[in-house]
PDB file of C-alpha atoms and ligand atoms in Angstrom:
ATOM      1  CA  MET S  80     -30.696   3.643  16.655  1.00 89.00           C
ATOM      2  CA  LYS S  81     -27.013   2.840  17.039  1.00 95.00           C
ATOM      3  CA  LYS S  82     -24.627   4.686  14.748  1.00 97.00           C
ATOM      4  CA  ARG S  83     -22.999   2.273  12.347  1.00 98.00           C
ATOM      5  CA  ILE S  84     -19.291   2.146  11.535  1.00 98.00           C
ATOM      6  CA  ALA S  85     -17.590   0.470   8.567  1.00 98.00           C
ATOM      7  CA  ILE S  86     -13.860  -0.201   8.810  1.00 99.00           C
ATOM      8  CA  PHE S  87     -11.628  -0.502   5.751  1.00 98.00           C
ATOM      9  CA  ALA S  88      -8.296  -2.246   6.337  1.00 98.00           C
ATOM     10  CA  SER S  89      -5.693  -3.951   4.142  1.00 97.00           C
ATOM     11  CA  GLY S  90      -3.560  -5.761   6.665  1.00 97.00           C
ATOM     12  CA  SER S  91      -3.190  -6.799  10.264  1.00 97.00           C
ATOM     13  CA  GLY S  92      -5.915  -4.588  11.655  1.00 98.00           C
ATOM     14  CA  SER S  93      -4.630  -3.891  15.146  1.00 98.00           C
ATOM     15  CA  ASN S  94      -6.452  -0.554  15.033  1.00 98.00           C
ATOM     16  CA  ALA S  95      -9.594  -2.265  13.788  1.00 98.00           C
ATOM     17  CA  GLN S  96      -9.264  -4.649  16.729  1.00 98.00           C
ATOM     18  CA  LYS S  97      -9.180  -1.782  19.214  1.00 98.00           C
ATOM     19  CA  ILE S  98     -12.170  -0.141  17.554  1.00 98.00           C
ATOM     20  CA  MET S  99     -14.184  -3.381  17.566  1.00 98.00           C
ATOM     21  CA  GLU S 100     -13.318  -3.911  21.240  1.00 98.00           C
ATOM     22  CA  HIS S 101     -14.263  -0.345  22.102  1.00 98.00           C
ATOM     23  CA  PHE S 102     -17.709  -0.537  20.520  1.00 98.00           C
ATOM     24  CA  LYS S 103     -18.526  -4.165  21.381  1.00 98.00           C
ATOM     25  CA  TYR S 104     -20.640  -3.212  24.372  1.00 95.00           C
ATOM     26  CA  ALA S 105     -21.341   0.412  23.433  1.00 96.00           C
ATOM     27  CA  ASN S 106     -24.934   1.609  23.526  1.00 94.00           C
ATOM     28  CA  ASP S 107     -24.848   4.220  20.833  1.00 95.00           C
ATOM     29  CA  ALA S 108     -22.551   2.855  18.091  1.00 97.00           C
ATOM     30  CA  GLU S 109     -21.374  -0.411  16.595  1.00 98.00           C
ATOM     31  CA  VAL S 110     -18.999  -1.732  13.977  1.00 98.00           C
ATOM     32  CA  ALA S 111     -21.360  -3.071  11.322  1.00 98.00           C
ATOM     33  CA  LEU S 112     -18.909  -4.162   8.635  1.00 98.00           C
ATOM     34  CA  VAL S 113     -15.220  -4.697   7.899  1.00 98.00           C
ATOM     35  CA  LEU S 114     -14.055  -4.319   4.314  1.00 98.00           C
ATOM     36  CA  SER S 115     -10.754  -5.273   2.729  1.00 98.00           C
ATOM     37  CA  ASN S 116      -9.046  -5.305  -0.622  1.00 98.00           C
ATOM     38  CA  ASN S 117      -6.917  -8.205   0.581  1.00 98.00           C
ATOM     39  CA  ALA S 118      -8.409 -11.661   1.048  1.00 98.00           C
ATOM     40  CA  ASP S 119      -5.440 -12.700   3.204  1.00 98.00           C
ATOM     41  CA  ALA S 120      -5.612  -9.711   5.560  1.00 98.00           C
ATOM     42  CA  TYR S 121      -5.572 -10.753   9.206  1.00 98.00           C
ATOM     43  CA  VAL S 122      -8.205  -8.074   9.909  1.00 98.00           C
ATOM     44  CA  LEU S 123     -10.767 -10.472   8.367  1.00 98.00           C
ATOM     45  CA  GLN S 124      -9.993 -13.072  11.049  1.00 98.00           C
ATOM     46  CA  ARG S 125     -10.325 -10.380  13.681  1.00 98.00           C
ATOM     47  CA  ALA S 126     -13.759  -9.405  12.296  1.00 98.00           C
ATOM     48  CA  ASP S 127     -14.824 -13.046  12.426  1.00 98.00           C
ATOM     49  CA  ASN S 128     -13.763 -13.274  16.055  1.00 98.00           C
ATOM     50  CA  PHE S 129     -16.150 -10.401  16.821  1.00 98.00           C
ATOM     51  CA  GLU S 130     -18.817 -11.973  14.598  1.00 98.00           C
ATOM     52  CA  ILE S 131     -18.776  -8.840  12.474  1.00 98.00           C
ATOM     53  CA  PRO S 132     -19.505  -9.412   8.780  1.00 98.00           C
ATOM     54  CA  SER S 133     -16.829  -8.629   6.237  1.00 98.00           C
ATOM     55  CA  HIS S 134     -16.643  -7.893   2.558  1.00 98.00           C
ATOM     56  CA  ILE S 135     -13.674  -8.396   0.240  1.00 98.00           C
ATOM     57  CA  PHE S 136     -13.462  -6.459  -3.024  1.00 98.00           C
ATOM     58  CA  ASP S 137     -11.046  -6.184  -5.876  1.00 98.00           C
ATOM     59  CA  ARG S 138      -9.775  -3.227  -7.878  1.00 98.00           C
ATOM     60  CA  HIS S 139     -12.491  -3.539 -10.510  1.00 98.00           C
ATOM     61  CA  GLU S 140     -15.304  -3.563  -8.002  1.00 98.00           C
ATOM     62  CA  PHE S 141     -13.843  -0.657  -6.016  1.00 98.00           C
ATOM     63  CA  TYR S 142     -12.920   1.685  -8.862  1.00 98.00           C
ATOM     64  CA  GLN S 143     -15.301   0.693 -11.707  1.00 98.00           C
ATOM     65  CA  THR S 144     -18.584  -0.046  -9.942  1.00 98.00           C
ATOM     66  CA  ASP S 145     -20.849   1.343  -7.195  1.00 98.00           C
ATOM     67  CA  GLU S 146     -21.060  -2.000  -5.375  1.00 98.00           C
ATOM     68  CA  VAL S 147     -19.101  -0.923  -2.304  1.00 98.00           C
ATOM     69  CA  VAL S 148     -21.034   2.337  -1.980  1.00 98.00           C
ATOM     70  CA  ASP S 149     -24.341   0.500  -2.458  1.00 98.00           C
ATOM     71  CA  LEU S 150     -23.381  -1.980   0.253  1.00 98.00           C
ATOM     72  CA  LEU S 151     -22.466   0.813   2.715  1.00 98.00           C
ATOM     73  CA  LYS S 152     -25.765   2.592   1.959  1.00 98.00           C
ATOM     74  CA  ARG S 153     -27.768  -0.614   2.295  1.00 98.00           C
ATOM     75  CA  LEU S 154     -26.219  -1.211   5.724  1.00 98.00           C
ATOM     76  CA  GLU S 155     -26.966   2.393   6.710  1.00 98.00           C
ATOM     77  CA  ILE S 156     -23.346   3.134   7.548  1.00 98.00           C
ATOM     78  CA  ASP S 157     -22.821   6.487   9.292  1.00 98.00           C
ATOM     79  CA  LEU S 158     -19.044   6.662   9.393  1.00 98.00           C
ATOM     80  CA  VAL S 159     -16.331   5.082   7.249  1.00 98.00           C
ATOM     81  CA  VAL S 160     -13.104   4.459   9.150  1.00 98.00           C
ATOM     82  CA  LEU S 161      -9.892   3.685   7.299  1.00 98.00           C
ATOM     83  CA  ALA S 162      -7.418   1.773   9.445  1.00 98.00           C
ATOM     84  CA  GLY S 163      -4.365   0.709   7.499  1.00 96.00           C
ATOM     85  CA  PHE S 164      -6.216   0.820   4.188  1.00 96.00           C
ATOM     86  CA  LEU S 165      -3.745   1.262   1.359  1.00 93.00           C
ATOM     87  CA  TRP S 166      -5.878   2.195  -1.652  1.00 95.00           C
ATOM     88  CA  LEU S 167      -6.978   5.702  -2.624  1.00 94.00           C
ATOM     89  CA  VAL S 168     -10.673   6.272  -1.941  1.00 96.00           C
ATOM     90  CA  PRO S 169     -12.574   6.744  -5.225  1.00 97.00           C
ATOM     91  CA  ASP S 170     -14.827   9.688  -6.000  1.00 97.00           C
ATOM     92  CA  ASN S 171     -18.114   7.847  -5.767  1.00 98.00           C
ATOM     93  CA  LEU S 172     -17.339   6.859  -2.177  1.00 98.00           C
ATOM     94  CA  LEU S 173     -16.154  10.354  -1.211  1.00 97.00           C
ATOM     95  CA  LYS S 174     -19.326  11.881  -2.662  1.00 97.00           C
ATOM     96  CA  ALA S 175     -21.598   9.342  -0.950  1.00 98.00           C
ATOM     97  CA  PHE S 176     -20.029  10.042   2.483  1.00 97.00           C
ATOM     98  CA  PRO S 177     -19.016  13.699   2.588  1.00 95.00           C
ATOM     99  CA  ASN S 178     -17.031  14.407   5.789  1.00 94.00           C
ATOM    100  CA  LYS S 179     -17.862  10.909   6.945  1.00 97.00           C
ATOM    101  CA  ILE S 180     -14.615   9.159   5.977  1.00 98.00           C
ATOM    102  CA  ILE S 181     -11.638   9.343   8.298  1.00 98.00           C
ATOM    103  CA  ASN S 182      -8.136   7.904   8.291  1.00 97.00           C
ATOM    104  CA  ILE S 183      -5.270   7.413  10.721  1.00 97.00           C
ATOM    105  CA  HIS S 184      -1.700   8.075   9.649  1.00 97.00           C
ATOM    106  CA  PRO S 185       1.428   7.134  11.659  1.00 97.00           C
ATOM    107  CA  ALA S 186       3.087  10.584  11.460  1.00 98.00           C
ATOM    108  CA  LEU S 187       2.457  14.235  12.139  1.00 98.00           C
ATOM    109  CA  LEU S 188       0.899  15.287   8.847  1.00 97.00           C
ATOM    110  CA  PRO S 189       1.593  17.170   6.632  1.00 96.00           C
ATOM    111  CA  LYS S 190       5.000  15.698   7.293  1.00 97.00           C
ATOM    112  CA  TYR S 191       5.700  12.148   6.111  1.00 97.00           C
ATOM    113  CA  GLY S 192       2.470  11.648   4.192  1.00 95.00           C
ATOM    114  CA  GLY S 193       1.490  10.989   0.609  1.00 91.00           C
ATOM    115  CA  LYS S 194       1.647   8.124  -1.822  1.00 88.00           C
ATOM    116  CA  GLY S 195       4.035   5.392  -0.756  1.00 88.00           C
ATOM    117  CA  MET S 196       4.432   6.796   2.737  1.00 93.00           C
ATOM    118  CA  TYR S 197       3.138   3.978   4.875  1.00 92.00           C
ATOM    119  CA  GLY S 198       4.447   1.432   7.351  1.00 93.00           C
ATOM    120  CA  ASP S 199       8.148   1.356   8.164  1.00 96.00           C
ATOM    121  CA  ARG S 200       8.996   3.841   5.419  1.00 97.00           C
ATOM    122  CA  VAL S 201       7.360   6.594   7.457  1.00 97.00           C
ATOM    123  CA  HIS S 202       9.330   5.810  10.616  1.00 98.00           C
ATOM    124  CA  GLN S 203      12.598   5.355   8.705  1.00 98.00           C
ATOM    125  CA  ALA S 204      12.127   8.769   7.110  1.00 98.00           C
ATOM    126  CA  VAL S 205      11.521  10.312  10.525  1.00 98.00           C
ATOM    127  CA  LEU S 206      14.738   8.778  11.872  1.00 98.00           C
ATOM    128  CA  ASP S 207      16.730   9.756   8.756  1.00 97.00           C
ATOM    129  CA  ALA S 208      15.601  13.362   9.153  1.00 97.00           C
ATOM    130  CA  GLY S 209      16.681  13.393  12.779  1.00 97.00           C
ATOM    131  CA  GLU S 210      13.249  14.527  13.966  1.00 98.00           C
ATOM    132  CA  GLU S 211      12.949  15.151  17.692  1.00 98.00           C
ATOM    133  CA  GLU S 212       9.233  14.685  17.624  1.00 98.00           C
ATOM    134  CA  HIS S 213       6.957  12.112  15.967  1.00 98.00           C
ATOM    135  CA  GLY S 214       3.290  11.201  16.323  1.00 98.00           C
ATOM    136  CA  ILE S 215       0.006  10.285  14.710  1.00 98.00           C
ATOM    137  CA  THR S 216      -2.695  12.085  12.792  1.00 98.00           C
ATOM    138  CA  ILE S 217      -6.415  11.366  12.458  1.00 98.00           C
ATOM    139  CA  HIS S 218      -7.895  13.251   9.551  1.00 97.00           C
ATOM    140  CA  PHE S 219     -10.785  13.460   7.123  1.00 97.00           C
ATOM    141  CA  VAL S 220     -10.191  11.767   3.805  1.00 96.00           C
ATOM    142  CA  ASN S 221     -10.215  13.579   0.484  1.00 89.00           C
ATOM    143  CA  GLU S 222      -9.150  12.642  -3.051  1.00 87.00           C
ATOM    144  CA  ASN S 223      -5.422  12.751  -2.226  1.00 87.00           C
ATOM    145  CA  PHE S 224      -3.429  10.499   0.068  1.00 84.00           C
ATOM    146  CA  ASP S 225      -3.135  11.908   3.626  1.00 87.00           C
ATOM    147  CA  GLU S 226      -4.404  15.393   2.812  1.00 92.00           C
ATOM    148  CA  GLY S 227      -7.850  15.979   4.338  1.00 94.00           C
ATOM    149  CA  GLU S 228      -8.538  18.259   7.290  1.00 96.00           C
ATOM    150  CA  VAL S 229      -6.790  17.189  10.508  1.00 98.00           C
ATOM    151  CA  ILE S 230      -9.120  16.106  13.311  1.00 98.00           C
ATOM    152  CA  TYR S 231      -6.570  15.157  15.943  1.00 98.00           C
ATOM    153  CA  GLN S 232      -2.857  14.717  16.482  1.00 98.00           C
ATOM    154  CA  ALA S 233      -0.899  13.120  19.302  1.00 98.00           C
ATOM    155  CA  ARG S 234       2.874  13.434  19.608  1.00 98.00           C
ATOM    156  CA  PHE S 235       5.848  11.995  21.425  1.00 98.00           C
ATOM    157  CA  ARG S 236       9.531  12.803  21.694  1.00 98.00           C
ATOM    158  CA  VAL S 237      12.051  10.809  19.682  1.00 98.00           C
ATOM    159  CA  GLU S 238      14.838  10.062  22.130  1.00 97.00           C
ATOM    160  CA  PRO S 239      18.488   9.766  21.067  1.00 95.00           C
ATOM    161  CA  GLY S 240      19.135   6.153  20.118  1.00 95.00           C
ATOM    162  CA  ASP S 241      15.481   5.283  19.506  1.00 97.00           C
ATOM    163  CA  THR S 242      15.148   2.483  16.962  1.00 98.00           C
ATOM    164  CA  LEU S 243      12.562   2.191  14.217  1.00 98.00           C
ATOM    165  CA  GLU S 244      10.801  -0.501  16.265  1.00 98.00           C
ATOM    166  CA  GLN S 245      10.660   1.782  19.287  1.00 98.00           C
ATOM    167  CA  ILE S 246       9.118   4.768  17.532  1.00 98.00           C
ATOM    168  CA  LYS S 247       6.734   2.515  15.640  1.00 98.00           C
ATOM    169  CA  PHE S 248       5.627   0.991  18.924  1.00 98.00           C
ATOM    170  CA  ASN S 249       5.168   4.437  20.520  1.00 98.00           C
ATOM    171  CA  GLY S 250       3.029   5.509  17.581  1.00 98.00           C
ATOM    172  CA  GLN S 251       0.917   2.337  17.667  1.00 98.00           C
ATOM    173  CA  GLN S 252       0.213   2.835  21.348  1.00 98.00           C
ATOM    174  CA  LEU S 253      -1.095   6.319  20.630  1.00 98.00           C
ATOM    175  CA  GLU S 254      -3.176   5.084  17.682  1.00 98.00           C
ATOM    176  CA  HIS S 255      -4.799   2.356  19.742  1.00 98.00           C
ATOM    177  CA  LEU S 256      -5.494   4.773  22.589  1.00 98.00           C
ATOM    178  CA  HIS S 257      -6.958   7.634  20.578  1.00 98.00           C
ATOM    179  CA  TYR S 258      -8.626   6.289  17.421  1.00 98.00           C
ATOM    180  CA  PRO S 259     -11.616   4.630  19.141  1.00 98.00           C
ATOM    181  CA  LYS S 260     -12.250   7.710  21.288  1.00 98.00           C
ATOM    182  CA  ILE S 261     -12.025  10.120  18.368  1.00 98.00           C
ATOM    183  CA  ILE S 262     -14.508   7.968  16.470  1.00 98.00           C
ATOM    184  CA  GLU S 263     -16.846   7.969  19.451  1.00 97.00           C
ATOM    185  CA  ASN S 264     -16.634  11.770  19.754  1.00 97.00           C
ATOM    186  CA  LEU S 265     -17.195  12.283  16.064  1.00 97.00           C
ATOM    187  CA  LEU S 266     -20.286  10.101  16.054  1.00 97.00           C
ATOM    188  CA  LYS S 267     -21.753  12.050  18.972  1.00 93.00           C
ATOM    189  CA  LYS S 268     -21.750  15.132  16.732  1.00 90.00           C
ATOM    190  CA  TYR S 269     -23.940  13.412  14.123  1.00 82.00           C
ATOM    191  CA  ASN S 270     -27.726  13.468  14.476  1.00 68.00           C
TER     192      ASN S 270
HETATM  193  C1  GRF Q  25      -1.285   2.171  11.230  1.00 93.33           C
HETATM  194  O1  GRF Q  25      -0.004   2.546  11.643  1.00 93.33           O
HETATM  195  C2  GRF Q  25      -1.998   3.324  10.603  1.00 93.33           C
HETATM  196  O2  GRF Q  25      -1.569   4.557  11.043  1.00 93.33           O
HETATM  197  C3  GRF Q  25      -1.670   3.180   9.158  1.00 93.33           C
HETATM  198  O3  GRF Q  25      -1.562   1.811   8.903  1.00 93.33           O
HETATM  199  C4  GRF Q  25      -1.248   1.126  10.118  1.00 93.33           C
HETATM  200  C5  GRF Q  25      -2.247   0.034  10.288  1.00 93.33           C
HETATM  201  O4  GRF Q  25      -1.891  -0.847  11.288  1.00 93.33           O
HETATM  202  N1  GRF Q  25      -2.624   3.865   8.320  1.00 93.33           N
HETATM  203  P1  GRF Q  25      -2.921  -1.945  11.767  1.00 93.33           P
HETATM  204  O5  GRF Q  25      -3.309  -2.785  10.547  1.00 93.33           O
HETATM  205  O6  GRF Q  25      -4.091  -1.260  12.357  1.00 93.33           O
HETATM  206  O7  GRF Q  25      -2.178  -2.775  12.741  1.00 93.33           O
END
């Protein structure tokens, strides 16, 4: 049976797009569900385009009920992939999918992570600090923002005069290139 992936995203979903493209014709894995806390998130349109079902939830459902966990279990999800998902993962979900929830972060963790460190703020902080190197991190998810065990990092040089847009773009390119492959490799390790 194909391994089944669920993607959580809060916004545009360009990473989700790459993951859905990557597994569209794959033999051993598929994206079975896209979930969002944001009814206006463009990722939902992207899921529709791939004819992948989606589920929208609110704070109450996510933090006060088991509905999301029950749905993931019912759909026999093997791996939960966060791709631009801005809410902290609750305990019931962490317990239901031990070592089966991963995230991508647009910096070289443990630098530039934690609550509030997302989007342009990350890249601005990197520029403000005069970093010569920047990159991306794919990691397991635990009860804190951006703190689980690192699975993979990719890095690039920050050149003198690089703008925020430039380093953001460089990071996105790396995310789109590596996230689908890391997911594929991880799934191969599961029985
Ligand atoms: C990515 O930069 C990812 O690292 C971070 O959120 C962003 C999501 O972008 N967690 P997109 O929605 O996939 O375009």
